[in-house]
Short mmCIF file of C-alpha atoms in Angstrom, two decimals:
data_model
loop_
_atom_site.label_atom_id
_atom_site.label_comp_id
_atom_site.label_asym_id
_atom_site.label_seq_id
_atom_site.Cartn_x
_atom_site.Cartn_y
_atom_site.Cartn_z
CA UNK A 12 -14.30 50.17 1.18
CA UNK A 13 -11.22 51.12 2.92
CA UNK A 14 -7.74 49.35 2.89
CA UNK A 15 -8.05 48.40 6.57
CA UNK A 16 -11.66 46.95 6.07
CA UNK A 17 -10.44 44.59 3.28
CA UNK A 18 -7.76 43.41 5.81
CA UNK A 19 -9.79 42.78 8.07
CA UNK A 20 -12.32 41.21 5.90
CA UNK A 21 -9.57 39.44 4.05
CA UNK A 22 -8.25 38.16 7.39
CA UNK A 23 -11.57 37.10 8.30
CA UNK A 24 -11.72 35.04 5.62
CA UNK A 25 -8.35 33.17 5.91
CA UNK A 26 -8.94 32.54 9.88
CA UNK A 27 -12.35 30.64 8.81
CA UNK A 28 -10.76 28.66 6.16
CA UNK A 29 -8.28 27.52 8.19
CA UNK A 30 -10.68 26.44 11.10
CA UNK A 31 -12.46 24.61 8.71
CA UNK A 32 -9.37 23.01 7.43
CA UNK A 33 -8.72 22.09 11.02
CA UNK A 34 -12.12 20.73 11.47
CA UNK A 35 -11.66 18.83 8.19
CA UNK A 36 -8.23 17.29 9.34
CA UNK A 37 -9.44 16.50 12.59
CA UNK A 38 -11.96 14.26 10.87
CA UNK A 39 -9.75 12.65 8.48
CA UNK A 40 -7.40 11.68 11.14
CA UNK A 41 -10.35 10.16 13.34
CA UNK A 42 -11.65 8.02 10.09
CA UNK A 43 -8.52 7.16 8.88
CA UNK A 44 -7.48 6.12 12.76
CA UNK A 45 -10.42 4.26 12.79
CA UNK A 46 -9.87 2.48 10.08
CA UNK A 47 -6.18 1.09 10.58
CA UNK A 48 -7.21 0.18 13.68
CA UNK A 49 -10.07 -1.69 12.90
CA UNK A 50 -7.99 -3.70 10.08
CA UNK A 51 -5.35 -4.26 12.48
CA UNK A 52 -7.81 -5.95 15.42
CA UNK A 53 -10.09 -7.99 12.32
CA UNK A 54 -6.44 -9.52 10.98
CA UNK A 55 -3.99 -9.46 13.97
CA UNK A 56 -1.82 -7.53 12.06
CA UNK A 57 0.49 -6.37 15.19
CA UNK A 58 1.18 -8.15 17.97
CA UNK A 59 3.19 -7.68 21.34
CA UNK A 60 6.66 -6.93 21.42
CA UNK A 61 6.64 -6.51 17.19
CA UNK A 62 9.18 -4.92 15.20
CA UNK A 63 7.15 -3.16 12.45
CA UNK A 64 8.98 -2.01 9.33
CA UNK A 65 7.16 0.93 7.42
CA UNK A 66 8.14 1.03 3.54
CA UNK A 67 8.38 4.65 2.70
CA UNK A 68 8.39 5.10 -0.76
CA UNK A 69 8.11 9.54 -0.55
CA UNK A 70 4.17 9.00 -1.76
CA UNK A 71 0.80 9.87 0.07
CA UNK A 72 0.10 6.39 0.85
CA UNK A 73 3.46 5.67 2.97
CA UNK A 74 3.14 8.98 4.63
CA UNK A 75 0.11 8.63 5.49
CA UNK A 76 0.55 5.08 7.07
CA UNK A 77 3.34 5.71 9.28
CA UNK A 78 1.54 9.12 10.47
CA UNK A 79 -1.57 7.14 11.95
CA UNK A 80 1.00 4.15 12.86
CA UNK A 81 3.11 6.32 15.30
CA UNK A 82 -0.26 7.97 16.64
CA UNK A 83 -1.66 4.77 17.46
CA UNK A 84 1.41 3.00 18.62
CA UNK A 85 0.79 5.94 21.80
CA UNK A 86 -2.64 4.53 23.06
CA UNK A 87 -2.31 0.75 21.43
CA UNK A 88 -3.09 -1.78 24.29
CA UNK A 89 0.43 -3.96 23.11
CA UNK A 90 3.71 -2.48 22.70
CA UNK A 91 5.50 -2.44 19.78
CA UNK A 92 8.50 -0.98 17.63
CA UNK A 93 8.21 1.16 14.63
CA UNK A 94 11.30 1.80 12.50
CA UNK A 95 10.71 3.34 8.25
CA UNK A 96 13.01 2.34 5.54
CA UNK A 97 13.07 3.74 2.04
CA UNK A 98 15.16 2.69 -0.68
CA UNK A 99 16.80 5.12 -2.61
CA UNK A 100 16.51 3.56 -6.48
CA UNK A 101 19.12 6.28 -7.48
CA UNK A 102 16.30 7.74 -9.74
CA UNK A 103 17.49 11.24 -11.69
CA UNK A 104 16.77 13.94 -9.87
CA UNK A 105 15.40 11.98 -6.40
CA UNK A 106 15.43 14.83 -3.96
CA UNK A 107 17.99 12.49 -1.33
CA UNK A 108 17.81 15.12 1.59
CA UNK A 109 13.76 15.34 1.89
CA UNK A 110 12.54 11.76 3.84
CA UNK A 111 16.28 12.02 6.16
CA UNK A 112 14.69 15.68 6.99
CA UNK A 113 10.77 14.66 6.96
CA UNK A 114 11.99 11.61 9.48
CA UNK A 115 14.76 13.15 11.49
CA UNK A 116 12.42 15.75 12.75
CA UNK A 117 9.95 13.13 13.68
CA UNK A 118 12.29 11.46 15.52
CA UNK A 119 12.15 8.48 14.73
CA UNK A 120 14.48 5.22 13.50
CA UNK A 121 15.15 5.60 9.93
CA UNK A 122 17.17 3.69 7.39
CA UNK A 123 17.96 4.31 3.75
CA UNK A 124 19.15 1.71 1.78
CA UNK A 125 20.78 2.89 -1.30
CA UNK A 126 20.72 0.38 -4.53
CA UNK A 127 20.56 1.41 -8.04
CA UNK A 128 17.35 -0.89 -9.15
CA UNK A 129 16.98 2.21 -11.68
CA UNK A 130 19.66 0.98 -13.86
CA UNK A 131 18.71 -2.28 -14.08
CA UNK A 132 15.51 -1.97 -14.86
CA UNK A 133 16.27 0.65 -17.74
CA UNK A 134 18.67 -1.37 -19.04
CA UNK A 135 16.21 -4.92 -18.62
CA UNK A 136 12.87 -3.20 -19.70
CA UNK A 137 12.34 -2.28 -23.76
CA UNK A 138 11.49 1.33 -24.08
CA UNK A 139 7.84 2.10 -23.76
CA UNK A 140 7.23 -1.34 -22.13
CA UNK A 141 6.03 -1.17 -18.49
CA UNK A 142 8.45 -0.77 -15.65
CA UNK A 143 5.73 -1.84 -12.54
CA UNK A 144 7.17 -5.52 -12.37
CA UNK A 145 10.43 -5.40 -12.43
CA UNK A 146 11.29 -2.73 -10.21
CA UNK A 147 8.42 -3.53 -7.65
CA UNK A 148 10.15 -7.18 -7.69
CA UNK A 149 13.66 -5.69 -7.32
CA UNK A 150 12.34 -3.43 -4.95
CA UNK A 151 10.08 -5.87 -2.59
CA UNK A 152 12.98 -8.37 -2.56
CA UNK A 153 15.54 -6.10 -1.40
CA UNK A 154 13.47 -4.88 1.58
CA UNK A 155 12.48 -8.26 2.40
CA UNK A 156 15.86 -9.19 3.15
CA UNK A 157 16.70 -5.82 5.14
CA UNK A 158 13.93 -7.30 7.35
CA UNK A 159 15.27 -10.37 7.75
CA UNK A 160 18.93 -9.25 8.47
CA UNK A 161 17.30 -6.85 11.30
CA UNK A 162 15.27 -8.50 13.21
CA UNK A 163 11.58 -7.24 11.87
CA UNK A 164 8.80 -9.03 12.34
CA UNK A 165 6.16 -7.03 10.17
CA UNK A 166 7.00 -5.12 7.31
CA UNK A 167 4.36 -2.46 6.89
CA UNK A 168 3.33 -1.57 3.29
CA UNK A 169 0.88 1.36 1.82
CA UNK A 170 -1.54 -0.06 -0.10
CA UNK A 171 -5.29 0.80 0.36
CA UNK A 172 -8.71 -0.39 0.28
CA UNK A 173 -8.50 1.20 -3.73
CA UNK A 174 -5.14 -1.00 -4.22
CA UNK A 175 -6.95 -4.41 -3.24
CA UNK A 176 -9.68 -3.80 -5.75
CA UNK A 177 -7.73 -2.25 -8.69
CA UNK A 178 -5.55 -5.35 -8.14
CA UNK A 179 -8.69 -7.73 -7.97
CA UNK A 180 -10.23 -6.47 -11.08
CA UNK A 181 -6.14 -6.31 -12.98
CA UNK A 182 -5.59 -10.06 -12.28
CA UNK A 183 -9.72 -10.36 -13.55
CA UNK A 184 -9.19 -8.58 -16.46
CA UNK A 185 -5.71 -9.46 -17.33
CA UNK A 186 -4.70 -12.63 -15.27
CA UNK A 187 -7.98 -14.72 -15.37
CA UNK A 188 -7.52 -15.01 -11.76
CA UNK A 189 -9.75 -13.95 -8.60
CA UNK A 190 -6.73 -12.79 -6.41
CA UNK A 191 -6.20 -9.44 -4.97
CA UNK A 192 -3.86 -8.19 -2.25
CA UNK A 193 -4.27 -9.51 1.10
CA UNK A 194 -4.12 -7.22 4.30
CA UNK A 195 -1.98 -10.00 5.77
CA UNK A 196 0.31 -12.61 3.61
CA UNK A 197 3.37 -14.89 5.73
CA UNK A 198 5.53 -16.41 3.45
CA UNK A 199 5.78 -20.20 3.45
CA UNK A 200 9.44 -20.18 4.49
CA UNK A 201 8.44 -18.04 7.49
CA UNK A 202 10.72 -15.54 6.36
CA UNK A 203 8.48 -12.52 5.81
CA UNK A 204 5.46 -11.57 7.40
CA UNK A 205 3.68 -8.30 4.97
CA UNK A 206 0.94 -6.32 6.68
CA UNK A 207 -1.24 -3.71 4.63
CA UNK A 208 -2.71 -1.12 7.75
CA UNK A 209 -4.11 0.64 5.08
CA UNK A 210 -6.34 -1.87 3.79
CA UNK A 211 -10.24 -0.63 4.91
CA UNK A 212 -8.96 2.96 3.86
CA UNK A 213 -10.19 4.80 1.36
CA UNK A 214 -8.05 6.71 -1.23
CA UNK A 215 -9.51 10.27 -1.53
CA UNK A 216 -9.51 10.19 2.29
CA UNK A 217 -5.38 9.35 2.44
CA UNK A 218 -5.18 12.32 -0.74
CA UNK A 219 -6.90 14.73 1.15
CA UNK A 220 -5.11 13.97 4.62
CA UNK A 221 -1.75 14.19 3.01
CA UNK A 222 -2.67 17.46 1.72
CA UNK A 223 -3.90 18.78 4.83
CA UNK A 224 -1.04 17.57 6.41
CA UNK A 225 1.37 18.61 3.78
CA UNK A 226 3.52 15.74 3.83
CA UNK A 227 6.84 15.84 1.65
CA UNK A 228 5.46 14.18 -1.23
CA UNK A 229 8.20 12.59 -3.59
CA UNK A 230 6.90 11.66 -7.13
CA UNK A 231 8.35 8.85 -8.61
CA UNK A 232 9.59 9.99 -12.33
CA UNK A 233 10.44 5.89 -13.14
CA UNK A 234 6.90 4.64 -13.30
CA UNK A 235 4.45 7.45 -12.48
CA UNK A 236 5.24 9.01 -15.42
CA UNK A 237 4.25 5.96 -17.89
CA UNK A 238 1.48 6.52 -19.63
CA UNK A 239 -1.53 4.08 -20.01
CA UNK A 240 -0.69 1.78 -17.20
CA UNK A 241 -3.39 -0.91 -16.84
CA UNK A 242 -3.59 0.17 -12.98
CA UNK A 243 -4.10 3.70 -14.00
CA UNK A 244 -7.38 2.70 -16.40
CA UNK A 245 -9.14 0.73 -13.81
CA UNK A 246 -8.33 3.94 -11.11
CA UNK A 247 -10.17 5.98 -13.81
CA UNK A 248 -12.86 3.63 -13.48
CA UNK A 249 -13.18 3.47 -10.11
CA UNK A 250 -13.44 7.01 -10.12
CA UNK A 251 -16.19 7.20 -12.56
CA UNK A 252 -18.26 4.94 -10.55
CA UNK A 253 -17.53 6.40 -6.96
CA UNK A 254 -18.75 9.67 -8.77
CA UNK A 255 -22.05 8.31 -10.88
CA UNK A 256 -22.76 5.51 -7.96
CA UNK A 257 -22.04 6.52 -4.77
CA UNK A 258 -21.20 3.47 -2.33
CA UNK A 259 -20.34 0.57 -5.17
CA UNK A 260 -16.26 0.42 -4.29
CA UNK A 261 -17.76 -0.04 -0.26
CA UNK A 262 -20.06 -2.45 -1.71
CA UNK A 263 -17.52 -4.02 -3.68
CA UNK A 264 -15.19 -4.22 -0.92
CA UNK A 265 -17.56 -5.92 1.31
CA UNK A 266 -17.74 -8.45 -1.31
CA UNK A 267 -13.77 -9.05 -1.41
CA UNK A 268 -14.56 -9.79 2.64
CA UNK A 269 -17.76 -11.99 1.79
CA UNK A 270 -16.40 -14.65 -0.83
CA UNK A 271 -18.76 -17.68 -0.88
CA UNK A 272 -16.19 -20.70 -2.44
CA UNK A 273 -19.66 -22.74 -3.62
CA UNK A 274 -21.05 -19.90 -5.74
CA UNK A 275 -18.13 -19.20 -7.53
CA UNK A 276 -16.66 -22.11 -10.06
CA UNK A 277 -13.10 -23.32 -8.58
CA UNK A 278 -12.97 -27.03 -7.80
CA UNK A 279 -9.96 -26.73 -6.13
CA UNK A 280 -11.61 -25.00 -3.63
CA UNK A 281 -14.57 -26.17 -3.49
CA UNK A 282 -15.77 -30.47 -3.97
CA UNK A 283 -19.05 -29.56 -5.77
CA UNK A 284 -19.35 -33.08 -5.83
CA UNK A 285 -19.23 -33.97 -2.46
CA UNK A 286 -20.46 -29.95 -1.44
CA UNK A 287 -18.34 -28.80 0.82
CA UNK A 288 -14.95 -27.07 0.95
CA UNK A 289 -11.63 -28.02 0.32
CA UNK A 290 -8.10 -28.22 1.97
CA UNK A 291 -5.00 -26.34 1.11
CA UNK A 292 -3.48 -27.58 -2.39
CA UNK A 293 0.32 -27.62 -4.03
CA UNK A 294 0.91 -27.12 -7.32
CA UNK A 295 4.20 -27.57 -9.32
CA UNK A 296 4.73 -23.83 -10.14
CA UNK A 297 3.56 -22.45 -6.88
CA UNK A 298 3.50 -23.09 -3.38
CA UNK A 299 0.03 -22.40 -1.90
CA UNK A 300 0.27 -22.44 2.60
CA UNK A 301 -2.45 -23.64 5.08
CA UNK A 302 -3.57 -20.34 4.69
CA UNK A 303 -4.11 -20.38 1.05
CA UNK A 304 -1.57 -17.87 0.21
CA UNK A 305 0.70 -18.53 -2.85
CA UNK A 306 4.25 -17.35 -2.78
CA UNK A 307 6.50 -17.56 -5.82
CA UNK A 308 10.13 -17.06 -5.92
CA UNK A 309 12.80 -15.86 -8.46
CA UNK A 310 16.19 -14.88 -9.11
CA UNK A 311 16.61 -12.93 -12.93
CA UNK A 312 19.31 -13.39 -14.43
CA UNK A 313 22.14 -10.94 -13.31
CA UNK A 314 20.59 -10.29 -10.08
CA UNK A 315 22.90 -11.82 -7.27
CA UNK A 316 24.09 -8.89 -5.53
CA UNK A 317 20.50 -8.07 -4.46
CA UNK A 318 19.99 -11.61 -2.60
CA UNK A 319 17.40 -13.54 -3.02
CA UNK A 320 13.81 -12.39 -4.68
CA UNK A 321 10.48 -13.24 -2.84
CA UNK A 322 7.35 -12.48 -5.18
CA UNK A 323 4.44 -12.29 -2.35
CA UNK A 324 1.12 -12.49 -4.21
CA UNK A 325 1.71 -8.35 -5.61
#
């Protein structure tokens, strides 16, 4: 075969991959589209005239959500304003100059807020000891109050349908709780309102559409490089099963939306005795809202000069 037939052929080749690529993108964005938008009519997650805060963290997820965000904000039947924040965590070796970039060419109203949680939690956390907590409290509670000082009424965060039931089956396991992460949770001082757009979306759909759209990804070298993390044994789980059982996470989703109070063995939610369900409760360590949301709050030791610390349920 000549050199000018294996061009051709070899062109031939690349123009059909990357109509099928197209094809394949084209789909992902429909489902994932779909999907957000469906969560966001079944909760009420945006309303008119909201200010929506989207967390970027650099990862697939909050890519990902602020991609179909801005693409649905153009046909949504209710205006509203998007703005992203990161915080920059002063990690070694955080590439500073790719979200400014990534976001300045969308266009888009951007803030980064610079604090160095990295030090702290080095310096709080014993070596080999896991760093989730402590800089996911730091990191919540600082954001929370950027919120508050400008005017947001939603802060937008990336978790997915995956998150809700890795955390569901973490507090299970570890927590002896049945809690997971809700798609919408208001504080009970009214401060914060958290959405989760991603919440009916699947994983491996985000992973694929970030690839496809080859997003800017930003590892994080603080906690995604720890090895063993609870979270990161019940993902390989999950995986297993979506691989030898087809359709159990969907199913177990569904059951996350389907909770029956009188089958399961709570009292405080349910008077067994007098069979039928019960009203909001307070206990002394946490304050649980007409909506039966808990939120906890804390301020460690050493921690003033990042205000105050709301714990939402994560």
């Amino acid at each position: 075969m000549s050199e000018a037939m294996i061009a051709r052929s070899e062109q031939g080749q690349s123009a059909e991959s990357e109509r099928h690529q197209k094809l394949e993108l084209n789909k992902l964005q429909k489902r994932l589209r779909h999907d957000v938008g469906q969560a966001i009519a079944d909760f009420s997650m945006i309303e008119a005239g909201d200010k929506v805060m989207c967390c970027l963290s650099g990862g697939k997820d909050s890519y990902a959500m602020l991609d179909i965000l801005l693409a649905l904000q153009k046909s949504a039947p209710v205006a509203f304003d998007l703005i992203a924040v990161n915080l920059d965590q002063k990690q070694p070796g955080f590439p500073e100059e790719v979200l400014p970039e990534y976001l300045n060419a969308l266009g888009i109203e951007y803030h980064i807020i610079e604090k160095d949680t990295y030090s702290i939690v080095k310096e709080k956390v014993p070596e080999g000891k896991t760093t989730c907590g402590l800089c996911s409290r730091l990191r919540r509670g600082i954001l929370y109050n950027f919120a508050e000082e400008h005017g947001v009424t939603k802060i937008a965060l990336g978790h997915h349908r995956d998150d809700l039931l890795e955390t569901l089956f973490l507090n299970m396991f570890y927590g002896g709780k049945m809690k997971s992460m809700p798609p919408v949770l208001h504080s009970d001082d009214g401060r914060n309102t958290v959405i989760r757009p991603l919440a009916y979306s699947r994983e491996k759909d985000i992973a694929r559409y970030a690839e496809l759209r080859e997003f800017p990804i930003i590892p994080c070298n603080l906690c995604g490089s720890q090895e063993n993390l609870q979270r990161q044994v019940i993902k390989d789980m999950f995986q297993s099963w979506d691989k030898q059982h087809p359709g159990r996470l969907e199913t177990m989703f569904r059951a996350l939306c389907n909770v029956e109070p009188s089958h399961l063995a709570d009292n405080k939610l349910y008077d067994f005795r007098e069979g039928e369900r019960r009203g909001s409760t307070v206990k002394s360590t946490e304050v649980t809202s007409a909506k039966g949301q808990e939120v906890q709050s804390t301020e460690p030791e050493d921690m003033a000069s990042f205000g105050r610390l709301d714990v939402l349920n994560i």
